[in-house]
Short mmCIF file of C-alpha atoms in Angstrom, two decimals:
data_model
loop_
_atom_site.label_atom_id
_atom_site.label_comp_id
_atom_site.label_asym_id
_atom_site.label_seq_id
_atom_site.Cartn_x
_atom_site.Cartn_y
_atom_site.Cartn_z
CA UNK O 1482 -0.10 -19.14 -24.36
CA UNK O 1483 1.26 -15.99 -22.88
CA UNK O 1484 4.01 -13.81 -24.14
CA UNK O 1485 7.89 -13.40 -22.12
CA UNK O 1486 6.10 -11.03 -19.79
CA UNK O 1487 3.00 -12.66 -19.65
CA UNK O 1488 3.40 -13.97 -16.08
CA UNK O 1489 4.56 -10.24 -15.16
CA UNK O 1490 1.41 -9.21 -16.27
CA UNK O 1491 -0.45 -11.51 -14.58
CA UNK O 1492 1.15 -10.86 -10.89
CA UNK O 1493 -0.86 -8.07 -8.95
CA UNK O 1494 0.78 -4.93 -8.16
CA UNK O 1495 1.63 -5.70 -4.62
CA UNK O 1496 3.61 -9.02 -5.91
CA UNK O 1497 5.09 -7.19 -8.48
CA UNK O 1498 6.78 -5.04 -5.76
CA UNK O 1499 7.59 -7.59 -3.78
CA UNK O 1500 9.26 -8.94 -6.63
CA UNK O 1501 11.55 -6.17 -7.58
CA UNK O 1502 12.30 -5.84 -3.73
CA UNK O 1503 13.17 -9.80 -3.52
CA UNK O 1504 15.22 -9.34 -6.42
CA UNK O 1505 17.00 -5.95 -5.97
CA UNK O 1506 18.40 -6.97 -3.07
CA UNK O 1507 19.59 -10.27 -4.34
CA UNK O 1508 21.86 -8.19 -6.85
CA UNK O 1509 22.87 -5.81 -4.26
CA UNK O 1510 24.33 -8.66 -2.10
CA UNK O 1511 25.61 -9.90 -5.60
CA UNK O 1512 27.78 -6.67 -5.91
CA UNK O 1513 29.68 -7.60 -3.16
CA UNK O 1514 31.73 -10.20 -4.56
CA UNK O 1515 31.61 -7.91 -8.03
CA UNK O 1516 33.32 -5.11 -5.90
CA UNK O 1517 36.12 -7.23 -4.21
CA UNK O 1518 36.83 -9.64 -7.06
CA UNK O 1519 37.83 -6.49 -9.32
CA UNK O 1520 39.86 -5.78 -6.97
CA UNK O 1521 41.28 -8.94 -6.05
CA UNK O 1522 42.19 -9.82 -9.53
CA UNK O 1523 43.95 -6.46 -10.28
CA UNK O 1524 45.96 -6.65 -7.03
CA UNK O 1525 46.61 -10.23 -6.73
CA UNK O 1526 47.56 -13.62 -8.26
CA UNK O 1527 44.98 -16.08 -9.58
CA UNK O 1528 45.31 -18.46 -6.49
CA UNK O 1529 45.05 -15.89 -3.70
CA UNK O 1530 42.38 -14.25 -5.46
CA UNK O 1531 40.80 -17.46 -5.38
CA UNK O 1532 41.19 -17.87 -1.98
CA UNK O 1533 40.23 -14.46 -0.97
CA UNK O 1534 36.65 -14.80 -2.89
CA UNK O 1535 36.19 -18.18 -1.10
CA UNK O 1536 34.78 -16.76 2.03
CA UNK O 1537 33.35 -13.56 0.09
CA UNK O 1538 31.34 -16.07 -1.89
CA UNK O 1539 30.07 -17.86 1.35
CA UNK O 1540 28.86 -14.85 3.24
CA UNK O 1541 27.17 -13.63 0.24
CA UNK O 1542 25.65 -17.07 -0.22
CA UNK O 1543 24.22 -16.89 3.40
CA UNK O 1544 23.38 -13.16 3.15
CA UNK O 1545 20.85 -13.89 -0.05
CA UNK O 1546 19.45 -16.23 1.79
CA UNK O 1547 18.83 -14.33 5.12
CA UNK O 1548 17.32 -11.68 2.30
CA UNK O 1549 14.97 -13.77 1.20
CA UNK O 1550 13.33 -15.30 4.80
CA UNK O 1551 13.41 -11.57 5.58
CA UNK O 1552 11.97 -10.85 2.90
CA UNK O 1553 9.21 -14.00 3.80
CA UNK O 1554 8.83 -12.59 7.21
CA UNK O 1555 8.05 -9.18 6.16
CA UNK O 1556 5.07 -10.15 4.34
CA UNK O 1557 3.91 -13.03 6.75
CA UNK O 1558 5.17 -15.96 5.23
CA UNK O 1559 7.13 -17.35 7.52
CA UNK O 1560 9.16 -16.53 10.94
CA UNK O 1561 11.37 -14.20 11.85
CA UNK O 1562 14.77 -16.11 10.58
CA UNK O 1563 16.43 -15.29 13.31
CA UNK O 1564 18.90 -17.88 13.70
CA UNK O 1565 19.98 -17.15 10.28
CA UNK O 1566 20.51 -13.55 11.00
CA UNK O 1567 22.71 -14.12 14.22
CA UNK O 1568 24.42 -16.40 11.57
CA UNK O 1569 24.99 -13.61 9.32
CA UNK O 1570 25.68 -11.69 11.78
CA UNK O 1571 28.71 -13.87 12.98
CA UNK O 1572 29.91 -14.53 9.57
CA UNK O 1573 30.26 -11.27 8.63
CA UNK O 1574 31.88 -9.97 11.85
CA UNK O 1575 34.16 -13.23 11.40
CA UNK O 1576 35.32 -12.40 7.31
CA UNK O 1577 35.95 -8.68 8.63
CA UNK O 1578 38.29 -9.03 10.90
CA UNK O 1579 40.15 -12.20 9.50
CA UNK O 1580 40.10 -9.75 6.73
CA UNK O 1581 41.67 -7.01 8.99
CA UNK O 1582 44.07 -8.66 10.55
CA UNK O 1583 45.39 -10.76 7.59
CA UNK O 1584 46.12 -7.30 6.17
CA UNK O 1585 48.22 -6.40 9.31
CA UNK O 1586 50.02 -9.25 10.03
CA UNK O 1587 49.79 -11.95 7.25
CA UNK O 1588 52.41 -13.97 5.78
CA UNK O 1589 53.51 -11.37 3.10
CA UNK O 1590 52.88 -8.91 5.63
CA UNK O 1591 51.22 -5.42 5.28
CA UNK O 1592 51.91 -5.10 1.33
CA UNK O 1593 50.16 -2.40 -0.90
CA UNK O 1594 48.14 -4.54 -2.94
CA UNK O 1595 47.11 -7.28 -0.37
CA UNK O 1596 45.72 -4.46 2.14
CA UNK O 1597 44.49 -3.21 -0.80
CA UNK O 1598 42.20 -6.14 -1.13
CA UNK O 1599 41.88 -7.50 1.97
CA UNK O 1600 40.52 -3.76 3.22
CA UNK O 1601 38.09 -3.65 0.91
CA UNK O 1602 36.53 -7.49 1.93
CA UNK O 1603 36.48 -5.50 5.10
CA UNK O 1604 34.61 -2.26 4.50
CA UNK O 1605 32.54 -4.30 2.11
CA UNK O 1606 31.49 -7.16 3.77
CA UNK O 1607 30.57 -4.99 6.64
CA UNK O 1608 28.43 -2.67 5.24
CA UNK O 1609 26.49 -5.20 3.01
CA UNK O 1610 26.28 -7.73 5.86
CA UNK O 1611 24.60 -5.28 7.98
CA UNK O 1612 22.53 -3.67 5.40
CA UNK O 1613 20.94 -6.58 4.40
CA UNK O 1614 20.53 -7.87 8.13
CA UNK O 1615 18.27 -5.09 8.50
CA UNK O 1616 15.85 -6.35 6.44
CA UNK O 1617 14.98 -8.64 9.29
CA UNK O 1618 14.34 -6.24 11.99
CA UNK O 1619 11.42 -3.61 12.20
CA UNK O 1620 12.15 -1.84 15.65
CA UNK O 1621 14.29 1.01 14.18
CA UNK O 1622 15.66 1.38 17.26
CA UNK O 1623 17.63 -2.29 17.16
CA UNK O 1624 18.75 -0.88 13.41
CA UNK O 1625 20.18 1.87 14.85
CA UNK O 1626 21.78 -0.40 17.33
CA UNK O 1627 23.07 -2.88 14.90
CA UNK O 1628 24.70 0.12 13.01
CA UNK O 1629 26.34 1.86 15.63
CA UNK O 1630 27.62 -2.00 16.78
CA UNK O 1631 29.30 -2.74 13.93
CA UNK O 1632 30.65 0.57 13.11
CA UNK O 1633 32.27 0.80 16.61
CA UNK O 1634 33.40 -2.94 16.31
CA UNK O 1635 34.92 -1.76 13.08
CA UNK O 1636 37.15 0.33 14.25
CA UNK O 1637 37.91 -1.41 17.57
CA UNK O 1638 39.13 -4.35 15.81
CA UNK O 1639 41.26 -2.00 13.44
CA UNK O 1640 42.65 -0.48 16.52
CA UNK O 1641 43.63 -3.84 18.08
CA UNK O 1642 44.88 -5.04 14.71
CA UNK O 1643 47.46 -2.27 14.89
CA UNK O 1644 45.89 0.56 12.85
CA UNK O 1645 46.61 4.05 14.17
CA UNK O 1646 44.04 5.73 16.31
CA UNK O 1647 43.20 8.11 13.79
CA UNK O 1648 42.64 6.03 10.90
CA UNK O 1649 40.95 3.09 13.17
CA UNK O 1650 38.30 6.48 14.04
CA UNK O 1651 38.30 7.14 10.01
CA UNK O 1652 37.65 3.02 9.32
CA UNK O 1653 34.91 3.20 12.26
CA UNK O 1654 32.97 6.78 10.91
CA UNK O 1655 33.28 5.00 7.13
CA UNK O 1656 31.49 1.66 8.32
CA UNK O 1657 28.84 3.08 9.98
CA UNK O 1658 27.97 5.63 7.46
CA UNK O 1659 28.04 3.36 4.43
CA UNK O 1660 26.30 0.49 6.53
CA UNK O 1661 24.00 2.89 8.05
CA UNK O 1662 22.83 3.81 4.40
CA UNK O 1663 22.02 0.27 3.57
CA UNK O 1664 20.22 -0.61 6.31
CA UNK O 1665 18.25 2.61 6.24
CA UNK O 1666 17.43 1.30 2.58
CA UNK O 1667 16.18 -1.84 3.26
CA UNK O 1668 14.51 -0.02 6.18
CA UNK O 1669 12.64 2.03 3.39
CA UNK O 1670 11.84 -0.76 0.98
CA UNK O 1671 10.29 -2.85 3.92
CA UNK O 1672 8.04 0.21 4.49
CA UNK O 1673 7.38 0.52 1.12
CA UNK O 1674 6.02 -3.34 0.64
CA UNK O 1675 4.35 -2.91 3.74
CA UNK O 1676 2.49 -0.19 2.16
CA UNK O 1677 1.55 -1.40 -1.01
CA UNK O 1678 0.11 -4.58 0.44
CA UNK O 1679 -1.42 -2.26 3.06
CA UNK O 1680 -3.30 -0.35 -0.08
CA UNK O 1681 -3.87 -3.56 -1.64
CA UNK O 1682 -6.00 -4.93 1.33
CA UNK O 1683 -7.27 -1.43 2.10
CA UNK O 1684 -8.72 -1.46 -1.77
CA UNK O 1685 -10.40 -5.21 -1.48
CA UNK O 1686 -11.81 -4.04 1.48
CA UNK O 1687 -13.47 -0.91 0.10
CA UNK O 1688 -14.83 -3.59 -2.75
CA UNK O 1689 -16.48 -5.84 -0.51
CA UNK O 1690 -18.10 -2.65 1.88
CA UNK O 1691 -19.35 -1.03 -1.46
CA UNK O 1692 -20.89 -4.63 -2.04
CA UNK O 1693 -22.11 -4.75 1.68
CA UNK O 1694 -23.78 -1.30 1.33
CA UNK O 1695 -25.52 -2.13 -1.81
CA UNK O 1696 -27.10 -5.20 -0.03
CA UNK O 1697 -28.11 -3.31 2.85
CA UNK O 1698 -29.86 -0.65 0.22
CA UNK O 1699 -31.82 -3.52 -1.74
CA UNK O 1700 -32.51 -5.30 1.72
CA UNK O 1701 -33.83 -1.77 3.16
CA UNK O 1702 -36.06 -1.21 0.04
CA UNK O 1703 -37.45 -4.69 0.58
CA UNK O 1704 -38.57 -3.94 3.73
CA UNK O 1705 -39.84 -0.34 3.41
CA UNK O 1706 -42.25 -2.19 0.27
CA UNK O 1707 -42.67 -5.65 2.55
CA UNK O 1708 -42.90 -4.52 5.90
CA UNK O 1709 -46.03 -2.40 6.34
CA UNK O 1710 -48.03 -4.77 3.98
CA UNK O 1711 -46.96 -8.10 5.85
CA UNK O 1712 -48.32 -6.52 9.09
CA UNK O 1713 -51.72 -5.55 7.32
CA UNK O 1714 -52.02 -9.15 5.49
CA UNK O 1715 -51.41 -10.62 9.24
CA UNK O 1716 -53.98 -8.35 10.88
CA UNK O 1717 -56.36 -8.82 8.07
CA UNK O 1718 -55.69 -12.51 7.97
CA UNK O 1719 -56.58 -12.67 11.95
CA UNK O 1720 -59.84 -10.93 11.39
CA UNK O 1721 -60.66 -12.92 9.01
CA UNK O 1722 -59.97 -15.80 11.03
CA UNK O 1723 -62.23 -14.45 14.03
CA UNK O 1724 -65.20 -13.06 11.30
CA UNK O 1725 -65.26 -16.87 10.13
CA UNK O 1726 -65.41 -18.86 13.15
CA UNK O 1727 -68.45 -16.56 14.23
CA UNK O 1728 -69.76 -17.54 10.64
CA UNK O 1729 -69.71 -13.67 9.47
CA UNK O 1730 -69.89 -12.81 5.91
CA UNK O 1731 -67.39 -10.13 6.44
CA UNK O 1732 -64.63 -12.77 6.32
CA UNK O 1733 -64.89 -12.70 3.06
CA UNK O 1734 -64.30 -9.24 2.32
CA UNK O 1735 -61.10 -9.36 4.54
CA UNK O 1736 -59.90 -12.14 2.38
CA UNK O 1737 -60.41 -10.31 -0.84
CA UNK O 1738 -58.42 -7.50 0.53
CA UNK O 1739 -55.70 -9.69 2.18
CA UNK O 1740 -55.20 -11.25 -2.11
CA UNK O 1741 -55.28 -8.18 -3.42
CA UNK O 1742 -52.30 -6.46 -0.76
CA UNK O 1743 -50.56 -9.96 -1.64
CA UNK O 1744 -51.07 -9.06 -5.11
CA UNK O 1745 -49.59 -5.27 -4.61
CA UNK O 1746 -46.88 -6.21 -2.57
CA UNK O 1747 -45.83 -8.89 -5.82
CA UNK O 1748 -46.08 -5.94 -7.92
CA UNK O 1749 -43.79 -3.58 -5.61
CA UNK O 1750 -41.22 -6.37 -5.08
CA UNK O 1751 -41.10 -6.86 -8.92
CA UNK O 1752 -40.44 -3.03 -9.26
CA UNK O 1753 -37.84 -3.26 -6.29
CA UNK O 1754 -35.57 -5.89 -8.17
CA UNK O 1755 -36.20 -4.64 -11.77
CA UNK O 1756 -34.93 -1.02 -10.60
CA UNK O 1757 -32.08 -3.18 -8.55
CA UNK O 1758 -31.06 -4.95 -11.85
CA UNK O 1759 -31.19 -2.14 -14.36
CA UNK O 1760 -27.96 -0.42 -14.82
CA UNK O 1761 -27.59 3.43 -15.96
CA UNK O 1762 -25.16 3.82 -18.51
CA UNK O 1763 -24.35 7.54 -17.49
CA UNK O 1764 -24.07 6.56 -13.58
CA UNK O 1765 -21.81 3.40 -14.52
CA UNK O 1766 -19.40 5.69 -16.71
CA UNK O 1767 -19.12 7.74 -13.64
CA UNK O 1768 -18.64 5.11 -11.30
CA UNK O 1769 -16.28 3.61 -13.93
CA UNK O 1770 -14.02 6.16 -13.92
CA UNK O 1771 -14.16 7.17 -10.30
CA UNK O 1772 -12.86 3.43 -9.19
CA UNK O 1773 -10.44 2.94 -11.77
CA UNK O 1774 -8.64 6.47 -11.11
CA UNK O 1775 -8.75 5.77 -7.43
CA UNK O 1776 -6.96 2.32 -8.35
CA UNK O 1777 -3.86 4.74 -10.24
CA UNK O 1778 -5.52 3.81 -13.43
CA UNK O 1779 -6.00 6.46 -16.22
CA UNK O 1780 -9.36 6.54 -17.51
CA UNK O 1781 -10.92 8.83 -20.23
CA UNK O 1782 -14.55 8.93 -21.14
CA UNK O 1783 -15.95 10.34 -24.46
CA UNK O 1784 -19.15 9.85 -26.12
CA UNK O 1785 -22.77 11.27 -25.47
CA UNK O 1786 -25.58 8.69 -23.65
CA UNK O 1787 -28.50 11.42 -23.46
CA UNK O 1788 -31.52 10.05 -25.37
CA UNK O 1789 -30.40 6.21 -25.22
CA UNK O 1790 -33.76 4.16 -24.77
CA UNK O 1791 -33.38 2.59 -20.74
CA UNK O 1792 -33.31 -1.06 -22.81
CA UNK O 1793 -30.04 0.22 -23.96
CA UNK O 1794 -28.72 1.66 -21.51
CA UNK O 1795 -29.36 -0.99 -19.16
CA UNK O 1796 -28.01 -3.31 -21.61
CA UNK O 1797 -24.31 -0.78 -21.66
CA UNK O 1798 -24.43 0.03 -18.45
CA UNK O 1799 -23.46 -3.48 -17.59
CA UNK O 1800 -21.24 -3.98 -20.04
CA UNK O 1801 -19.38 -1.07 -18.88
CA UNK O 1802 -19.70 -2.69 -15.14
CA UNK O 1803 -18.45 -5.96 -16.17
CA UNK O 1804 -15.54 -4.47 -18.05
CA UNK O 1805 -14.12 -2.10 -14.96
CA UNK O 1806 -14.37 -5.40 -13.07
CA UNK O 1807 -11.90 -6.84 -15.72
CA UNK O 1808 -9.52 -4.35 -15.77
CA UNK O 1809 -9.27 -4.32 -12.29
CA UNK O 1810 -8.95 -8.09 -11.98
CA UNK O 1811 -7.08 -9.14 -14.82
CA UNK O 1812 -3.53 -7.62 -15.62
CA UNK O 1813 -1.90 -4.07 -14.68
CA UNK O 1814 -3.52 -1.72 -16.51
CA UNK O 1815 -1.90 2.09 -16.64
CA UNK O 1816 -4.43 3.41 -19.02
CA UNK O 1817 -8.39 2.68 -19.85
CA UNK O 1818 -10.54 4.32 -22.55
CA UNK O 1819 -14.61 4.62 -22.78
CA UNK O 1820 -16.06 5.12 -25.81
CA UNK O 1821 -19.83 5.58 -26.64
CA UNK O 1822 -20.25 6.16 -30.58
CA UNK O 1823 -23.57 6.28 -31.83
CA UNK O 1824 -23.53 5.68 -35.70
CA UNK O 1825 -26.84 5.38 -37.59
CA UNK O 1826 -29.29 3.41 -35.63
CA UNK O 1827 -26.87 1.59 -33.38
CA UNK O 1828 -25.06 2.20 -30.18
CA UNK O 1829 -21.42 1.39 -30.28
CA UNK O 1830 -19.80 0.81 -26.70
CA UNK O 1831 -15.37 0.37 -26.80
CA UNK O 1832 -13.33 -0.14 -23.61
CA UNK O 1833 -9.91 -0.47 -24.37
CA UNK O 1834 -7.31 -0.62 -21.69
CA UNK O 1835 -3.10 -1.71 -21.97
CA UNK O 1836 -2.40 -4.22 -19.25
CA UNK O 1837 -5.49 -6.22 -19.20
CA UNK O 1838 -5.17 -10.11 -20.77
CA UNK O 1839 -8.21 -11.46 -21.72
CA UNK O 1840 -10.10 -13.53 -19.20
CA UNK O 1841 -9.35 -16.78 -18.36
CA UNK O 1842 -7.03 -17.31 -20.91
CA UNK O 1843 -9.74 -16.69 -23.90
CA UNK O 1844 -9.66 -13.56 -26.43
CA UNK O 1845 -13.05 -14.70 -27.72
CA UNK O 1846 -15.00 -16.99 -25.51
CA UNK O 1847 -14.26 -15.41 -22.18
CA UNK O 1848 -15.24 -16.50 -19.03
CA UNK O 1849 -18.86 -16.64 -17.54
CA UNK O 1850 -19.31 -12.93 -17.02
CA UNK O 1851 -18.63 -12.13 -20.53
CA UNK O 1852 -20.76 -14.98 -21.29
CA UNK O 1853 -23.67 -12.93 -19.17
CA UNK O 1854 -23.03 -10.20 -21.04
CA UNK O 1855 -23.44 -11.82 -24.01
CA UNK O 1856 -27.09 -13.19 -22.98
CA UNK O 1857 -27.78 -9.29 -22.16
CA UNK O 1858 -27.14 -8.34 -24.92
CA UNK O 1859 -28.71 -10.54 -27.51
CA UNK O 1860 -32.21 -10.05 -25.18
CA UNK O 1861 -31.93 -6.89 -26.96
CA UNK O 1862 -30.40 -7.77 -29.86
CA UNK O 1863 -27.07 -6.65 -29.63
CA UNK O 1864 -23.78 -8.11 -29.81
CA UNK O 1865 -20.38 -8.57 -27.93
CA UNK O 1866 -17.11 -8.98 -29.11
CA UNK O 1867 -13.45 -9.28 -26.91
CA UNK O 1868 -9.85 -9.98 -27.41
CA UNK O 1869 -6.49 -8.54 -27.36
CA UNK O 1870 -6.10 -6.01 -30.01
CA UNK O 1871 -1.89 -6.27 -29.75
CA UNK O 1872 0.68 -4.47 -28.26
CA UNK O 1873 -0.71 -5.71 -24.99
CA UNK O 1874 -3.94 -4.16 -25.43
CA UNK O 1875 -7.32 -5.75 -24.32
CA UNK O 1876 -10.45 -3.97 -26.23
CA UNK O 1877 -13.70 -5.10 -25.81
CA UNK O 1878 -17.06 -3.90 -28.36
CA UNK O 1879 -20.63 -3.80 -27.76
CA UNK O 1880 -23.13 -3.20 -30.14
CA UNK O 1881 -26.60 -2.25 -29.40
CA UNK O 1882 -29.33 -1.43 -32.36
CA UNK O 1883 -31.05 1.93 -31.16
CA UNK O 1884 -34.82 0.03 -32.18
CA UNK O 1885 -33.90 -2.75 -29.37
CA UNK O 1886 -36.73 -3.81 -27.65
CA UNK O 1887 -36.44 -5.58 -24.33
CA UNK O 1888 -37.62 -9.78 -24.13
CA UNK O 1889 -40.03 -10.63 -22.13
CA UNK O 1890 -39.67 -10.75 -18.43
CA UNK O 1891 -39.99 -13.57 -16.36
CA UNK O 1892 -42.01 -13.13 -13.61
CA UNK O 1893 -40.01 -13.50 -10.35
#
């Protein structure tokens, strides 16, 4: 069973920003209500502040919710929510200017401490009301739109309310500016998320081309072994064919060179997948740390390979495979370390890495590919062992005796 942050660790990167994002903006549209019921309840008495955070509360109900379909839209989730953001929209031009004009020409009339409050349910629902409508558009020109809309309605409606032309320009300048910086940064985090998910697929995709372009390697080494001896065993085999039906001894001959290029070419093929399967334990260390820095991943490599017998380095080499594969997969890694040690007659192989869980929810059994490596392993008598190690560290240990000799291969 996981820790409190276990299912933080176990969200990919591009969730986990989508996650912040969801939830940042959810307490930004919480500070509205933070922001005017300060300064409703230093201003004013319990029941009018109560009745001046009714409709706050409602527009910042419908604003986290217009957030979050935005927020669903942006990453393709659902449709663009755009009933709820003319919604918005109206509600928030409807609270401002109730807001306004209840502060010009309300029952108490134009006191210090209501237009004290009542201004700022103005200038605040405006600005977060737009900001956060923003995150639903991605033409920046209909941001820049919405902006300059409301901050001119701003300061028309303060005009008509009775404000003086000079302060109505003031309220109209201050709505636009502080709106304008909210929608600009939900403009930003949108681009951001789009980003990250944009690396995320960009990543996968390099993953399954470096898989394509190893199958198109093994598939051209098949045919530069199979291809030039399939054409001979066909030609052969048609001579044959035409020596025997004229009852010529020499039919014979062809045939005993057509079985022994079918015999080569099983001998080539053999070599073909052997050298496919065998892993180099310097080459994988390199690769190792190559794809794991391009994935923002620390990695440090230490140790020396040079004289390792190929049965052990084979043996390592996929070890080492199997466990970048992990750390990629599993977790959020910020750090990996490689270790070769070679103490006195064995090979010692650690990978240790600080975001990684272990594998399907197992410290010790693991799933089936540290099961594989497992069968490796023991072929050469060596063993495996993997678990968390604490403090959110994943370490995994292979030991390899320097004498291993490799089992017997079955014959493909």
């Amino acid at each position: 069973m996981g820790g409190p942050g276990g299912w933080w660790r176990r969200k990919s990167t591009p969730a986990k920003v989508e996650t912040y994002t969801r939830w940042s903006f959810h307490f930004i549209a919480l500070s509205e209500p933070t922001v005017i019921g300060v300064t409703a309840v230093g201003h004013l008495e319990a029941r009018a502040a109560l009745l001046v955070m009714a409709p706050v509360t409602a527009h910042v109900a419908l604003a986290m919710v217009t957030a979050s379909r935005a927020l669903d839209w942006t990453v393709g989730r659902r449709a663009q929510p755009l009933r709820l953001l003319w919604a918005l929209g109206a509600a928030t031009a409807l609270v401002a200017t109730a807001a306004v004009v209840l502060g010009r020409h309300g029952p108490g009339g134009p006191g210090e401490d209501t237009g004290t409050v009542l201004g700022s349910v103005f200038g605040a629902t405006l600005c977060y009301g737009v900001g956060l409508m923003a995150l639903g558009l991605k033409d920046r020109r209909r941001v820049v739109l919405l902006v300059a809309g409301f901050g001119a309605g701003a300061g028309l409606v303060a005009r008509a309310a009775g404000m003086p032309a000079l302060a109505a320009l003031g309220t109209s300048a201050f709505v636009t500016a502080a709106s304008g910086f909210f929608a600009a940064t939900s403009a930003f985090s949108i681009w951001l998320l789009n980003t990250v998910y944009v690396l995320d697929e960009a990543y996968e995709t390099r993953a399954r081309l470096a898989v394509a372009e190893e199958r198109l390697r093994f598939g051209r080494d098949l045919h530069d072994v199979m291809g030039r001896n399939l054409a001979v065993i066909a030609l052969k085999s048609e001579l044959a064919v035409q020596l025997a039906r004229r009852e010529r001894p020499e039919a014979v001959e062809q045939m005993i060179e057509v079985q022994r290029i079918a015999q080569e070419s099983q001998r080539e093929v053999r070599e073909v997948v052997r050298g496919y399967r065998r892993a180099d334990l310097e080459a994988e260390l390199h690769g190792a740390r190559g794809v794991l820095r391009a994935a923002g991943i620390d990695c440090e490599v230490s140790g020396e390979t040079d004289g390792l017998p190929a049965e052990v380095q084979s043996a390592l080499g996929w070890v080492v495979r199997e466990a970048t594969t992990n750390v990629l997969r599993h977790g959020d890694a910020k750090k990996c370390t490689v270790t070769v040690l070679r103490p006195e007659g064995r090979v010692v192989l650690t990978v240790r890495n600080d975001g990684a869980t272990a594998p399907h929810g197992s410290s010790r059994t693991g799933g089936t590919g540290l099961a594989g490596l497992r069968e490796r392993l023991s072929a050469v008598g060596g063993t495996l062992d993997a678990g968390e190690a604490g403090d959110g560290e994943f370490r995994l240990v292979a030991e390899v005796p320097l004498t291993a000799r490799p089992a017997l291969e079955v014959a493909s």
